[in-house]
Amino acid sequence: MTAPPPPPSAPPSRAPRLTDHSDFRLFWISRVASSLAFQVLAVAVGWMVYDLTRSALALGLVGLFQFLPLLLLTLVVGQVADTFDRRRIILVCQAIAAAAMAALGAGLVTGAAGVLALFATVSVIGATRAFEHPTLNALLPGLVPGELLPRALAVSSSAIQTATIAGPALGGLAYAVAPTLPIAIAGACYAVAALAMALVRHRAARVERGPVSLETLLSGLAFIRRSEVVLGSISLDMFAVLLGGATALLPIFASDVLHVGAEGLGVLRAAPAAGAVAMAFVLARVPLMRSVGPTMFAAVTVFGLATIVFSLSTSYWLSLGALAVLGAADNVSVVIRSSLVQLSTPDEMRGRVSAVNSLFIGTSNQLGEFESGVTAALLGPVGAGLIGGVGTILVAAWWVRLFPALWRIDAMPARPKPAREAAKPIEIT
């Protein structure tokens, strides 16, 4: 009697890939289009305001009108992102931005849009971005499995960095053809972003939430304060950007140190984003899964060292290389920080935590530029860059002592389970 044939072997399991998730592809398209629209608009509005006013103060007000909505709406944004459908919030924000571009374009064509109209437009865009960015960050973990999140964050980061490289160039070329053309391009990009987000099929599971109160509005801050990992990673990134803001002084370096003029300045501005994009592709193929904490501190240290090299360099090519390394190191830190924050935060808290995180980042960028400017006025651009680079390295060393749990992290944490109420922070040892 012959033995029965063995059962057919199961096909070998294939590792999950980002390309298997159509919602993530649509999310990426939406984020690329929205980021590109903002970069194109930023160039066009800056040139328009300066053409109309010839005032550096007016240019500063453009940044202020973009930042104020973020400052004023942070607590509300987090509560909204944790209460309503995140996909619809993003869709509404992008649709409003597209409508604002249409209104501004019509005003420019008819001659009715002046400086006040430009300030009003950037305020509207600032308000939509205040809602859109934290909600995008809170939505992403629901689109991919937890093990793919670090890779997804790297690919998502590449979208923003690519737009940072291509957007200003596209906006400048379009403005040279006609001042209204970049506005039309930005409006079309926002419309594409809204369409892609409308096609996302993900629906978050409903979570019972209590009434809105001051306690719920402040719960994002309270969660961050209680979690050593989340607080340590956010604050480390904030102080690194705050101190290592030598890139804000690029016009001075291009003109007085490297003597490369406006064309060289454009390449210098693109170098950090180019390094970040290159690193994003590396992280997308080889995600960071081990020695996460030490790698984050090493990246911040490299960021500081690259700032020092750039500040001391009198060679254009060495400066470009230092800026590219700076951007690559910064992207490693950003991906790890974003992964730790997202994976350590329960889904029902992600909106509020992401909103506070966005405020930290926005504040550090604005204050970092101000700090670099003040220091450069006192010590010159080279001295300001040196102090910023050394300060960044010292902060990284100090944070190892202040947040030992952050340093000890080896693997990325598992996605936390939903909770009925504001969850306690996950302890990572």
CSV table of N, CA, C and O in Angstrom, one decimal, residues 29 68 103 107 181 183 215 252 291 360:
chain,number,residue,atom,x,y,z
A,29,ILE,N,0.4,60.8,-3.2
A,29,ILE,CA,0.1,61.8,-4.3
A,29,ILE,C,-0.4,63.0,-3.7
A,29,ILE,O,-0.1,64.2,-4.1
A,68,LEU,N,1.1,82.5,12.4
A,68,LEU,CA,0.1,82.8,13.4
A,68,LEU,C,-1.1,81.8,13.5
A,68,LEU,O,-1.5,81.4,14.6
A,103,ALA,N,-9.5,82.5,-6.1
A,103,ALA,CA,-9.9,83.8,-5.8
A,103,ALA,C,-8.7,84.8,-5.9
A,103,ALA,O,-8.9,85.9,-6.5
A,107,GLY,N,-8.4,87.9,-8.6
A,107,GLY,CA,-8.0,89.3,-8.1
A,107,GLY,C,-6.8,89.8,-8.8
A,107,GLY,O,-6.8,91.0,-9.2
A,181,LEU,N,0.6,82.8,-13.4
A,181,LEU,CA,0.8,81.4,-13.7
A,181,LEU,C,1.1,80.5,-12.5
A,181,LEU,O,0.5,79.4,-12.3
A,183,ILE,N,0.2,80.9,-9.5
A,183,ILE,CA,-1.0,80.8,-8.7
A,183,ILE,C,-1.9,79.8,-9.3
A,183,ILE,O,-2.5,78.9,-8.6
A,215,GLU,N,-9.6,70.2,29.5
A,215,GLU,CA,-8.8,69.0,29.8
A,215,GLU,C,-8.5,68.2,28.5
A,215,GLU,O,-7.4,67.8,28.3
A,252,ILE,N,23.9,85.2,3.0
A,252,ILE,CA,25.1,85.9,3.4
A,252,ILE,C,26.3,85.0,3.0
A,252,ILE,O,27.3,85.5,2.5
A,291,SER,N,18.7,49.5,17.0
A,291,SER,CA,19.5,50.6,17.5
A,291,SER,C,18.9,52.0,17.1
A,291,SER,O,19.6,52.9,16.7
A,360,PHE,N,5.7,72.6,17.8
A,360,PHE,CA,7.1,72.6,18.2
A,360,PHE,C,8.0,72.8,17.0
A,360,PHE,O,9.0,73.6,17.0
